[in-house]
Short mmCIF file of C-alpha atoms in Angstrom, two decimals:
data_model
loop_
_atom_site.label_atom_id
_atom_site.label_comp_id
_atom_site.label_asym_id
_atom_site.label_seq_id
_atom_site.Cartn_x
_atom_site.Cartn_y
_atom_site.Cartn_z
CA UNK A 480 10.98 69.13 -16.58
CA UNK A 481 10.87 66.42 -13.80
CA UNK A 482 8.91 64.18 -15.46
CA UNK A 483 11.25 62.98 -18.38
CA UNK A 484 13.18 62.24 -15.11
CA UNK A 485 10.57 59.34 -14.43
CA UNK A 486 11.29 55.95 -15.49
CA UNK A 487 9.88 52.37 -14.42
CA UNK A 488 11.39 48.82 -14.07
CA UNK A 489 10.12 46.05 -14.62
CA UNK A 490 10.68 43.69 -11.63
CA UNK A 491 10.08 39.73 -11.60
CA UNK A 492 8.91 38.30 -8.09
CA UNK A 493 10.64 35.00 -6.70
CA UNK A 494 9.25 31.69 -7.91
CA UNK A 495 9.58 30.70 -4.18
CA UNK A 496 10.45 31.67 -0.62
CA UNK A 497 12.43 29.59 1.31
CA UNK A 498 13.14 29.70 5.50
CA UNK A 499 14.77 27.79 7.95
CA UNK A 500 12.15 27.76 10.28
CA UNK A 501 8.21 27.14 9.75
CA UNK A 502 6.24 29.59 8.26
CA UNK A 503 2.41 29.99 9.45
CA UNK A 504 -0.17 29.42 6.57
CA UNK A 505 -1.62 32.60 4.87
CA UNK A 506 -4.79 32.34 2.73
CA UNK A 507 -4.36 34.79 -0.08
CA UNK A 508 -0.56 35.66 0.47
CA UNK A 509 1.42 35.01 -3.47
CA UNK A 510 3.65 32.35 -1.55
CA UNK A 511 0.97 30.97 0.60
CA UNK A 512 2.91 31.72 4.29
CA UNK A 513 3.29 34.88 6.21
CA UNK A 514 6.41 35.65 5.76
CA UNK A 515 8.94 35.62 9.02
CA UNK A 516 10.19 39.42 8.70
CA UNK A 517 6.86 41.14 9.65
CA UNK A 518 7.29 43.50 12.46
CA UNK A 519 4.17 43.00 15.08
CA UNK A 520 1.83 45.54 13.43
CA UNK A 521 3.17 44.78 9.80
CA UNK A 522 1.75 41.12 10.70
CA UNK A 523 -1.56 42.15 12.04
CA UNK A 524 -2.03 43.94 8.83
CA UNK A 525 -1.05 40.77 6.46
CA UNK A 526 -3.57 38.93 8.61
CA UNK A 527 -5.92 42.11 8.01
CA UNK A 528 -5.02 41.59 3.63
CA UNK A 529 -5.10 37.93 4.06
CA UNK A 530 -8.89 37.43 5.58
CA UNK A 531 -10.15 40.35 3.39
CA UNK A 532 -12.13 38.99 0.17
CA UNK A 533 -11.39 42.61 -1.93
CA UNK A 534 -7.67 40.97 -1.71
CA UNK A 535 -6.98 38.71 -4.15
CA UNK A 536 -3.13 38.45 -3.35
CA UNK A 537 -0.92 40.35 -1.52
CA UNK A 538 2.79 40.30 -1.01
CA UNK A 539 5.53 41.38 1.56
CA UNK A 540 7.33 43.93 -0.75
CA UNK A 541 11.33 43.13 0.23
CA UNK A 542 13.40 46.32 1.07
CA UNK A 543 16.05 47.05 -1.43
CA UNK A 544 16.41 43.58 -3.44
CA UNK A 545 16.65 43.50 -6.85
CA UNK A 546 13.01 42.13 -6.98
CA UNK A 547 11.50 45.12 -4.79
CA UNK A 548 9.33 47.77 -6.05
CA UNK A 549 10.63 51.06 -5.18
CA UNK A 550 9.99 54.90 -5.59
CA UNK A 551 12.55 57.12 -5.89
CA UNK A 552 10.94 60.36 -5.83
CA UNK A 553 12.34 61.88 -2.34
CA UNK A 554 15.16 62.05 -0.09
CA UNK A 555 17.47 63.01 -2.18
CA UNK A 556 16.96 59.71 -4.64
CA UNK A 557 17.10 57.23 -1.31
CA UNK A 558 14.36 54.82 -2.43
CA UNK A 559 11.20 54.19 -0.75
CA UNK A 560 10.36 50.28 -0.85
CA UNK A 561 6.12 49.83 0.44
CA UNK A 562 5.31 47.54 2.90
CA UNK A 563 3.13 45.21 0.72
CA UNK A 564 1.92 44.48 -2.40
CA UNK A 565 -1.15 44.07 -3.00
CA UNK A 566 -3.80 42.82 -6.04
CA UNK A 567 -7.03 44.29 -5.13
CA UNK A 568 -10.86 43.10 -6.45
CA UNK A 569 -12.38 45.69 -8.70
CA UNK A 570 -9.55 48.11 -8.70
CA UNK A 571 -8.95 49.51 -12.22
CA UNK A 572 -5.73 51.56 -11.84
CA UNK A 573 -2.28 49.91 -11.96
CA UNK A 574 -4.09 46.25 -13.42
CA UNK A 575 -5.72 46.37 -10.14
CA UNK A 576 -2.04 46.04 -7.70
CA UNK A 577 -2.42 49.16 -4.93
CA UNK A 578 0.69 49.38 -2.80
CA UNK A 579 0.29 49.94 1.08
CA UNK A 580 3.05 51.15 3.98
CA UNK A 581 2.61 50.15 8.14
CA UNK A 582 3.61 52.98 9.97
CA UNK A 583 3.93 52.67 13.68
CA UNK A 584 3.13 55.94 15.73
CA UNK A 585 6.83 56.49 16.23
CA UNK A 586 7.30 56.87 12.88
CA UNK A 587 4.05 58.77 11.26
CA UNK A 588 5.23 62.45 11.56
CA UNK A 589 9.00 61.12 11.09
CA UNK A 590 7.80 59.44 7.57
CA UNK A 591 4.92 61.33 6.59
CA UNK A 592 6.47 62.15 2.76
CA UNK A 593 5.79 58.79 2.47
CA UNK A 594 1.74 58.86 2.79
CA UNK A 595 1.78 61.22 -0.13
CA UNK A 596 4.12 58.98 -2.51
CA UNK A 597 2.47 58.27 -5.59
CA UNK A 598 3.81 55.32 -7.96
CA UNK A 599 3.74 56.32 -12.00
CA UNK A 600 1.75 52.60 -12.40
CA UNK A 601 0.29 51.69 -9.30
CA UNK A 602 -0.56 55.66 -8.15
CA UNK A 603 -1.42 56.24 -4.55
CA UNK A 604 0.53 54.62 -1.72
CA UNK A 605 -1.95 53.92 1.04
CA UNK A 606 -0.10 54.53 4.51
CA UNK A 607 -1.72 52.68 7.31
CA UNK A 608 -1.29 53.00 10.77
CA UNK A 609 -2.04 53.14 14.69
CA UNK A 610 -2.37 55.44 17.59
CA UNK A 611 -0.94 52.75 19.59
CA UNK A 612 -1.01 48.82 20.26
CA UNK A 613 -4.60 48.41 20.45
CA UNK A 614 -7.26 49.72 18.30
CA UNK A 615 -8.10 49.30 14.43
CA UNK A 616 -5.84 51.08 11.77
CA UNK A 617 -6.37 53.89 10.39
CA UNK A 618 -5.42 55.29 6.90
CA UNK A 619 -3.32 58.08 6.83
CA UNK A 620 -3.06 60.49 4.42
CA UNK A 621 -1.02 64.12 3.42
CA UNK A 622 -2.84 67.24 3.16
CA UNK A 623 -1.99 69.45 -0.05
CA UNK A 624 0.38 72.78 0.99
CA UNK A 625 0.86 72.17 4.55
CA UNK A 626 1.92 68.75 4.32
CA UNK A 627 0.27 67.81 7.34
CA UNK A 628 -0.44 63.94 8.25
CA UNK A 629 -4.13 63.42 9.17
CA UNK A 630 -6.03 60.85 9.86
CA UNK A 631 -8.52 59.89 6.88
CA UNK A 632 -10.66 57.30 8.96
CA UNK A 633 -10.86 53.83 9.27
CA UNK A 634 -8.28 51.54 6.85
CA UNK A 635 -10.24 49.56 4.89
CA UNK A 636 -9.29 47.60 1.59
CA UNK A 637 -12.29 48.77 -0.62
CA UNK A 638 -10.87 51.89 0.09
CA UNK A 639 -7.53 50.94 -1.87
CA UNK A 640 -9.84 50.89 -5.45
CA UNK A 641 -9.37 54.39 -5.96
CA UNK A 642 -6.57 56.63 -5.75
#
């Protein structure tokens, strides 16, 4: 009954990005900077998407603008904008865009709903994360009826080509 519920947007990007202060250079990143709003581990992750060759954009997916793509299927309709963006090599669903979320280890349990969101185009959203400061991220993931958050090894971008 849900599903006639469902319905998709089309959203249109930005031609540009504008800032008052100097933006770093990024490689593959739509714009071409990193973009000044990245949290600490939200930035090692861009730098992560931007030196990987399976990328062949990415993009810092704004939180509630009218050019952000959101899910609304939780939380009583509150909307759930992804980290990033992303156009991954060799990736056949959603015309090869995956969409990724940082968590931070404060946060995993807190958002876990949100490693088993699934977009009607782009399907899974990958949820990425860290024990702590140091170390490599991980990729997260929701376990069917116990809706526990494990750990599903080592985040890696080939891994975004399949739901």
């Amino acid at each position: 009954l849900r599903a006639e519920q469902i319905n998709t947007a089309t959203v249109h990007l930005p031609d540009s990005v504008s800032s008052a202060l100097p933006l770093a250079p990024a490689a593959r990143n739509l714009y071409g900077v990193f973009p000044d709003d990245l949290r600490p581990q939200e930035l090692e992750f861009a730098e992560l998407l931007d030196t990987s060759p399976q990328v062949l954009w990415w993009h810092r997916n704004p939180v509630k603008k009218p050019c952000s793509v959101a899910l609304y299927g939780w939380a009583e309709g509150v909307g759930f904008y992804p980290d990033f963006v992303v156009g991954v090599a060799e990736r056949a669903e959603g015309n090869g865009v995956a969409l990724s979320e940082v968590k931070g280890p404060q946060l995993q349990q807190f958002d876990k709903a949100k490693a088993g969101a699934h977009h009607v185009i782009y399907g899974r959203v990958y949820m990425a994360g860290k024990a702590g400061a140091e170390g490599n991220f991980r990729l997260l993931r929701l376990t069917g009826e116990s809706q526990t958050l494990i750990d599903d090894g080592p985040f890696e971008v080939q891994r975004m080509r399949h739901s």
